[in-house]
Coordinates of C-alpha atoms in Angstrom, one line a residue:
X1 CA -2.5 -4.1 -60.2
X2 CA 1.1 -3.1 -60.4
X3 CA 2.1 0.7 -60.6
X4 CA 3.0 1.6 -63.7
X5 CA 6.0 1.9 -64.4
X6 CA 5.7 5.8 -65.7
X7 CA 4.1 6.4 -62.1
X8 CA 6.7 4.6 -59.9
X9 CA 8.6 6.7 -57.9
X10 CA 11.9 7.0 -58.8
X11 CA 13.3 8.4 -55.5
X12 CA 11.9 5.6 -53.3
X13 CA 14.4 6.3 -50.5
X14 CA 13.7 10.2 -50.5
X15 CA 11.3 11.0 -47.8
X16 CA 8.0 13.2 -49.6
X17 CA 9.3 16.8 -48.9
X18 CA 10.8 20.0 -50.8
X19 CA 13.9 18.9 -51.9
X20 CA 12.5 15.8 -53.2
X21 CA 9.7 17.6 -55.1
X22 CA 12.5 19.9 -56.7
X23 CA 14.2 17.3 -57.8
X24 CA 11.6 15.8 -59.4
X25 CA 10.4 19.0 -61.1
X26 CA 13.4 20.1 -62.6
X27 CA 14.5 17.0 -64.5
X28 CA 10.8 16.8 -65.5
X29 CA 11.0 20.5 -66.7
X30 CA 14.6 20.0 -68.5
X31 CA 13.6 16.9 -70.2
X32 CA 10.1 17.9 -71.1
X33 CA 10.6 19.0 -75.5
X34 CA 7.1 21.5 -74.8
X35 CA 9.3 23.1 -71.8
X36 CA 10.7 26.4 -72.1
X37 CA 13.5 25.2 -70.0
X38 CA 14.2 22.1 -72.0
X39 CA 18.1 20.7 -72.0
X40 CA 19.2 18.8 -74.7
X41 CA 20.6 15.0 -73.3
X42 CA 24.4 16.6 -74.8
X43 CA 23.6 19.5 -72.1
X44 CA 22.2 17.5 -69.5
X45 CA 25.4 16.8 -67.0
X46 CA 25.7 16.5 -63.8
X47 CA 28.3 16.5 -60.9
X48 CA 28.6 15.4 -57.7
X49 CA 31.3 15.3 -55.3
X50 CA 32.1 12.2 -53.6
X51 CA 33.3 12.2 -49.5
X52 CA 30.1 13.0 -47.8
X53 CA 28.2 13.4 -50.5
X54 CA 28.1 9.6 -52.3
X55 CA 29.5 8.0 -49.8
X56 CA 30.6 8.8 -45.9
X57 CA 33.7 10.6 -44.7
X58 CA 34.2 10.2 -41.2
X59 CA 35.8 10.0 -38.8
X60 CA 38.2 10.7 -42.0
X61 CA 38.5 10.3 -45.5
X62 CA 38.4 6.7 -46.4
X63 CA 41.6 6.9 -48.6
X64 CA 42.8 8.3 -45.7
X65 CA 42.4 5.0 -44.1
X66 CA 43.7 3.5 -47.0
X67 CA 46.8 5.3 -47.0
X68 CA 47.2 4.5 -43.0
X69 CA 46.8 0.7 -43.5
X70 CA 49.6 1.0 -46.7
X71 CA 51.7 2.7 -44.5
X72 CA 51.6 0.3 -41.6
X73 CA 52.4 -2.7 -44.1
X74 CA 55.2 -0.6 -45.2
X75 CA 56.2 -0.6 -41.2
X76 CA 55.8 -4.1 -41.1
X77 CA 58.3 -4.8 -44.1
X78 CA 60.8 -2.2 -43.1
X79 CA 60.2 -0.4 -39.5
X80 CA 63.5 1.5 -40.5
X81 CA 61.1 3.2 -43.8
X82 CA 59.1 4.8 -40.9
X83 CA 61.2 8.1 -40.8
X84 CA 58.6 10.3 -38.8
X85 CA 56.2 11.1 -36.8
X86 CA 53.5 11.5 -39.1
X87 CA 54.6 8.0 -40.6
X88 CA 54.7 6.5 -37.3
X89 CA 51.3 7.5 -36.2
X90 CA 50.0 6.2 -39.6
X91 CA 51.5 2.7 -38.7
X92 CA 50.3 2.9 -35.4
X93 CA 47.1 4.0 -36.7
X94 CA 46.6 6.7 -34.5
X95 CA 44.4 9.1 -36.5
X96 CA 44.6 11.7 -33.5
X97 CA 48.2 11.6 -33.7
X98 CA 49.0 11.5 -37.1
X99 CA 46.4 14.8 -37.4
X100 CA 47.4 16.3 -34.9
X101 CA 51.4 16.3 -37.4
X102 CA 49.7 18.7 -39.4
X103 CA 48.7 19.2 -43.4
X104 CA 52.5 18.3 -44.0
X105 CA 52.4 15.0 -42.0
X106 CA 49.1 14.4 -43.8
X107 CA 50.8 14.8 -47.1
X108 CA 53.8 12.7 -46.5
X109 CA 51.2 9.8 -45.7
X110 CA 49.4 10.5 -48.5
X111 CA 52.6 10.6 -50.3
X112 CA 54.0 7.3 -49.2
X113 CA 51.0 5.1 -50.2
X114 CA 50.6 6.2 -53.1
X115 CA 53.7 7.1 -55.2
X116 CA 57.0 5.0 -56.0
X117 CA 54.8 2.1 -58.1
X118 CA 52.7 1.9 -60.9
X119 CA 49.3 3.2 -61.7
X120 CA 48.4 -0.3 -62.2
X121 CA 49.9 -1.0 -59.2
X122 CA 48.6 1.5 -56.8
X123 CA 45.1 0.2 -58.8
X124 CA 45.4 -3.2 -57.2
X125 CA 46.4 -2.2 -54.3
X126 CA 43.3 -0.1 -53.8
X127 CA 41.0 -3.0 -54.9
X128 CA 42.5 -5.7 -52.6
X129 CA 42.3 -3.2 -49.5
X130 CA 38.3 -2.2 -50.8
X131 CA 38.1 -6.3 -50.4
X132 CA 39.0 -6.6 -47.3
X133 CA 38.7 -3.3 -45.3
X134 CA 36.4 -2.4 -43.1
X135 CA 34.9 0.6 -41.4
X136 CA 36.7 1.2 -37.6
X137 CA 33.1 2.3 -36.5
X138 CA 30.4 0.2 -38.4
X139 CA 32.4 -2.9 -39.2
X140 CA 31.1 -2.3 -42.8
X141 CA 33.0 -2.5 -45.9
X142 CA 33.7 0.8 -47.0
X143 CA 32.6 0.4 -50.4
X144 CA 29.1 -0.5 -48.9
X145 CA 28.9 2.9 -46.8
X146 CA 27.5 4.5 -50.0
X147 CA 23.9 6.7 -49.6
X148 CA 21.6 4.5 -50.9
X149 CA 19.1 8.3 -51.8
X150 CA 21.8 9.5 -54.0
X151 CA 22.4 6.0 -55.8
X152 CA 18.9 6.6 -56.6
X153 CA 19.4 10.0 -57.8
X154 CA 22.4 9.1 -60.2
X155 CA 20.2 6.3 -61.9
X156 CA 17.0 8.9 -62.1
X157 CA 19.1 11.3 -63.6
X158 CA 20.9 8.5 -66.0
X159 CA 17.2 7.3 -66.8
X160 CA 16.4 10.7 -68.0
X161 CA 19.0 11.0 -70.3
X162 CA 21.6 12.8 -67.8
X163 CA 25.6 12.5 -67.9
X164 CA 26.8 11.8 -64.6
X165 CA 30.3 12.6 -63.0
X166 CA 32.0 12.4 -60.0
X167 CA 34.5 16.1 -59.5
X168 CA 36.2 15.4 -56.0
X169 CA 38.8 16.2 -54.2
X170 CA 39.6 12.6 -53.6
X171 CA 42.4 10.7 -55.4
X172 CA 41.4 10.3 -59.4
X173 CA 43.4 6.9 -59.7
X174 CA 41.6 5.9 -56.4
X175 CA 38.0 6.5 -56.7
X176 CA 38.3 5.1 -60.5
X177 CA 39.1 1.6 -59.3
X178 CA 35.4 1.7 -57.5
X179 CA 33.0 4.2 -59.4
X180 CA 31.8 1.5 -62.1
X181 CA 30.9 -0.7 -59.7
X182 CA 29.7 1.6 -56.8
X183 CA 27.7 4.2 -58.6
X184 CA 27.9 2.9 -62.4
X185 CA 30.2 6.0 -63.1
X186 CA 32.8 4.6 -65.7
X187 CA 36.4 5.9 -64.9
X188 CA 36.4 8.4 -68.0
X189 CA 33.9 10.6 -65.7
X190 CA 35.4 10.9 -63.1
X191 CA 37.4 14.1 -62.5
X192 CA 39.8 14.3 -59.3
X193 CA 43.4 15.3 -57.7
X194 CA 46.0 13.8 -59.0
X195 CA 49.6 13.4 -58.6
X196 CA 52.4 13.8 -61.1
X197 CA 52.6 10.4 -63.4
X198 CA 55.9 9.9 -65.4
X199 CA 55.8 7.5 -68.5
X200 CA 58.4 5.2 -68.0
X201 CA 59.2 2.9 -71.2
X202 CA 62.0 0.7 -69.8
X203 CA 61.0 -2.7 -70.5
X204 CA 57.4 -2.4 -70.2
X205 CA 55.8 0.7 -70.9
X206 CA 54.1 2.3 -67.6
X207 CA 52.8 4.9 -65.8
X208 CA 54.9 5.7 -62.4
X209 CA 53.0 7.7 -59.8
X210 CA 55.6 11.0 -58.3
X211 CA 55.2 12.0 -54.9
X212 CA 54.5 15.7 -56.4
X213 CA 51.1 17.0 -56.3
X214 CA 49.6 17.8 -60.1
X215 CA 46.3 19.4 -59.8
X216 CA 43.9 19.7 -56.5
X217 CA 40.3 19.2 -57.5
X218 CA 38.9 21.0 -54.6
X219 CA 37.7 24.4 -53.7
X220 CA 37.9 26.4 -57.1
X221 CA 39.9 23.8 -58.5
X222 CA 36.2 21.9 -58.9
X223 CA 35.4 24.3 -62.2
X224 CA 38.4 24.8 -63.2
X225 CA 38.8 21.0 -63.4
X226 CA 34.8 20.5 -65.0
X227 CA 36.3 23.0 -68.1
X228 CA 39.2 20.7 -68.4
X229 CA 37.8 16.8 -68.5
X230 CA 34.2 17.8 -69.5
X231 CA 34.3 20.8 -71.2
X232 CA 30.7 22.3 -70.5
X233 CA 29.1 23.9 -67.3
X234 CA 26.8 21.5 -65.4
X235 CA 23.4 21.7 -64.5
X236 CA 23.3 20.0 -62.0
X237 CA 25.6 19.8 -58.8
X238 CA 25.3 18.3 -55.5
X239 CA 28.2 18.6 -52.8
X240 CA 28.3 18.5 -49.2
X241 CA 30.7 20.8 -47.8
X242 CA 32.6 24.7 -48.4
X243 CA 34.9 22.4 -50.5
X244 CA 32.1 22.4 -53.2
X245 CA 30.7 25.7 -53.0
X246 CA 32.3 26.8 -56.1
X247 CA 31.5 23.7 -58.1
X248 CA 27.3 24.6 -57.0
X249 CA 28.3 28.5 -57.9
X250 CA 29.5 27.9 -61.2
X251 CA 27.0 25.3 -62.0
X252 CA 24.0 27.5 -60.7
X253 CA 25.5 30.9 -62.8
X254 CA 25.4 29.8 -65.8
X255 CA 22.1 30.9 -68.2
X256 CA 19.2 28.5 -68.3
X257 CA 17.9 26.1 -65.9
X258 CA 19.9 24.9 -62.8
X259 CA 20.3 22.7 -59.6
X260 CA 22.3 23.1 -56.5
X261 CA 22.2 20.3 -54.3
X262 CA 23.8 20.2 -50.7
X263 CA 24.0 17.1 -48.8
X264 CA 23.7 17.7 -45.4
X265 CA 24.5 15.6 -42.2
X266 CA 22.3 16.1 -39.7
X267 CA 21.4 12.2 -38.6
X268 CA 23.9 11.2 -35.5
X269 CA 21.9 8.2 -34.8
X270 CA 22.1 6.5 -38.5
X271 CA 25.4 8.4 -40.0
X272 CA 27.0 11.3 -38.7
X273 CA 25.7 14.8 -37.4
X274 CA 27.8 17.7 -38.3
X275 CA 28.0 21.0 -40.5
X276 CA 30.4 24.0 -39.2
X277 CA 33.0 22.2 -37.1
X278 CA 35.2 20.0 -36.8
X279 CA 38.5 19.0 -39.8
X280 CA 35.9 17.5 -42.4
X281 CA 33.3 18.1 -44.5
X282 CA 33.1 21.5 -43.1
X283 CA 29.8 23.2 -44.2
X284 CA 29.9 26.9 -43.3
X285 CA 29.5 29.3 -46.5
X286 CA 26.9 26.8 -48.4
X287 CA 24.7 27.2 -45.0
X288 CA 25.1 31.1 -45.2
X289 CA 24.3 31.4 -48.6
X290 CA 22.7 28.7 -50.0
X291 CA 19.0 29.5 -49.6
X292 CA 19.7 33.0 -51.1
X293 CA 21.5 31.5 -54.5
X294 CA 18.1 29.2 -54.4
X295 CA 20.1 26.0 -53.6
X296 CA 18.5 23.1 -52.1
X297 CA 19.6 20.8 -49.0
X298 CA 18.9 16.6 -48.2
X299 CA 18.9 16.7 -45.0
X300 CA 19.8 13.4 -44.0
X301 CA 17.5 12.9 -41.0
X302 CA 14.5 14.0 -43.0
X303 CA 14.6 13.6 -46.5
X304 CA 16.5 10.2 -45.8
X305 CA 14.3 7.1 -45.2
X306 CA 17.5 4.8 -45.4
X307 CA 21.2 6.1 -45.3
X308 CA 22.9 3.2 -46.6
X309 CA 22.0 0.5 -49.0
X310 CA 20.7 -2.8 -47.2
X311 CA 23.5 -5.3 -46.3
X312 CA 23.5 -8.3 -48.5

């Protein structure tokens, strides 16, 4: 006889284990009308952030990448555009030498691949790159390296009447081109940095992307950011790095039930182990502090059966 339904287990990629069983009680409790701790579906939102956390991050951002492999097609058109070093190693696609320029190299990458056009533009640039790019280490597109737990845990929580966004420090325009069809996230919830966009009504009316920086969704920027695009506190976060702590903090302070949720890598044979060091995803206060504030941890070698989805 099949399982029914109402007994299936709607985590089926989360080993049995602590975390798992917290998850499963608290939606149970929030959406239960007899609970004390019931939620109403308009107070039931969640965040998540994105790098590390829906998808991977290493051995650096993936619009990182993106931004290196604009950047060398820029070369290619017009070696003399290529002004610096930071630009250079971009083109060369040197990662160690292009960090090694700095947060200001970093920025004047970021800077050139993504302002001087269109949104619509810079759109379709992302989307032809997400067809045809693929991961320097697993030779994977990078729009398939998502964590095949926590697509289960956006459609559990959608099931059970949840609002899901994504609040990262990644690119808004960027991670909008992807989010419907990756996690079923429509754009309008997802929250992220931005640069400056000037309306332009030459001709056709557009949207021109500056090279400024307008808001940086990371760090304390994460709540700040929540007030402004969704305009309640969550109750329910899940992050993987010091980037997020405050998004988990404000989350888990406000009065009622909560859930802090860190993902964290610990699996160097099926992902990528690492927590304290290293230039991303750095996890250092949310290990101090998390089991104190009653936060919970995936860690990926054991509560993971399967990191990534199954390749089609």
């Amino acid at each position: 006889m099949a399982a029914s339904p109402l007994l299936a287990d709607p985590l089926p990629s989360w080993n049995a284990g602590e975390t798992k069983s917290a998850i499963i009680s608290f939606v149970e409790t929030v959406t239960d009308p007899a609970s004390g701790d019931y939620v109403t579906p308009a107070d039931r939102i969640a965040v998540f952030d994105n790098d590390g956390t829906l998808w991977a991050e290493q051995p650096a951002y993936f619009q990182l990448f993106f931004a290196i492999d604009q950047v060398a097609k820029m070369g290619e058109a017009d070696p003399a555009a290529l002004s610096s070093d930071a630009l250079k190693a971009a083109a060369a696609r040197d990662i160690e030498a292009l960090l090694a320029t700095g947060k200001d190299g970093l920025l004047e990458v970021l800077a050139a691949a993504h302002s001087g056009m269109s949104v619509a533009d810079f759109k379709a640039n992302v989307a032809e790159w997400l067809d045809t790019a693929t991961h320097p280490t697993t030779g994977r597109p990078y729009d398939s390296m998502l964590y095949q737990p926590m697509l289960e845990l956006l459609r559990y929580l959608r099931d059970e009447g949840f609002a899901t966004y994504i609040v990262s420090g990644g690119g808004i325009d960027f991670i909008r081109v992807f989010s419907e069809d990756a996690y079923n996230i429509p754009t309008s919830q997802v929250v992220g940095s931005s640069l400056v966009s000037e309306y332009v009504a030459e001709g056709t009316p557009m949207l021109m992307k500056q090279p400024d920086l307008f808001f940086n969704d990371d760090k304390a920027g994460k709540p700040v950011a929540i007030n402004h695009h969704i305009g309640k506190r969550p109750i329910f976060a899940g992050g993987n790095s010091d980037g997020d702590f405050q998004m988990l903090e404000w989350t888990t302070s406000g009065e009622g039930p909560s859930f802090g949720l860190y993902v964290h890598h610990t699996d160097g044979e099926r992902e990528w182990a690492y927590d304290r060091e290293g230039h991303i995803g750095v996890l250092n206060r949310g290990l101090d502090e998390g089991d104190a504030r009653g936060w919970y941890f995936a860690d990926m070698a054991r509560d993971w059966a399967v990191i990534f989805p199954a390749e089609e």
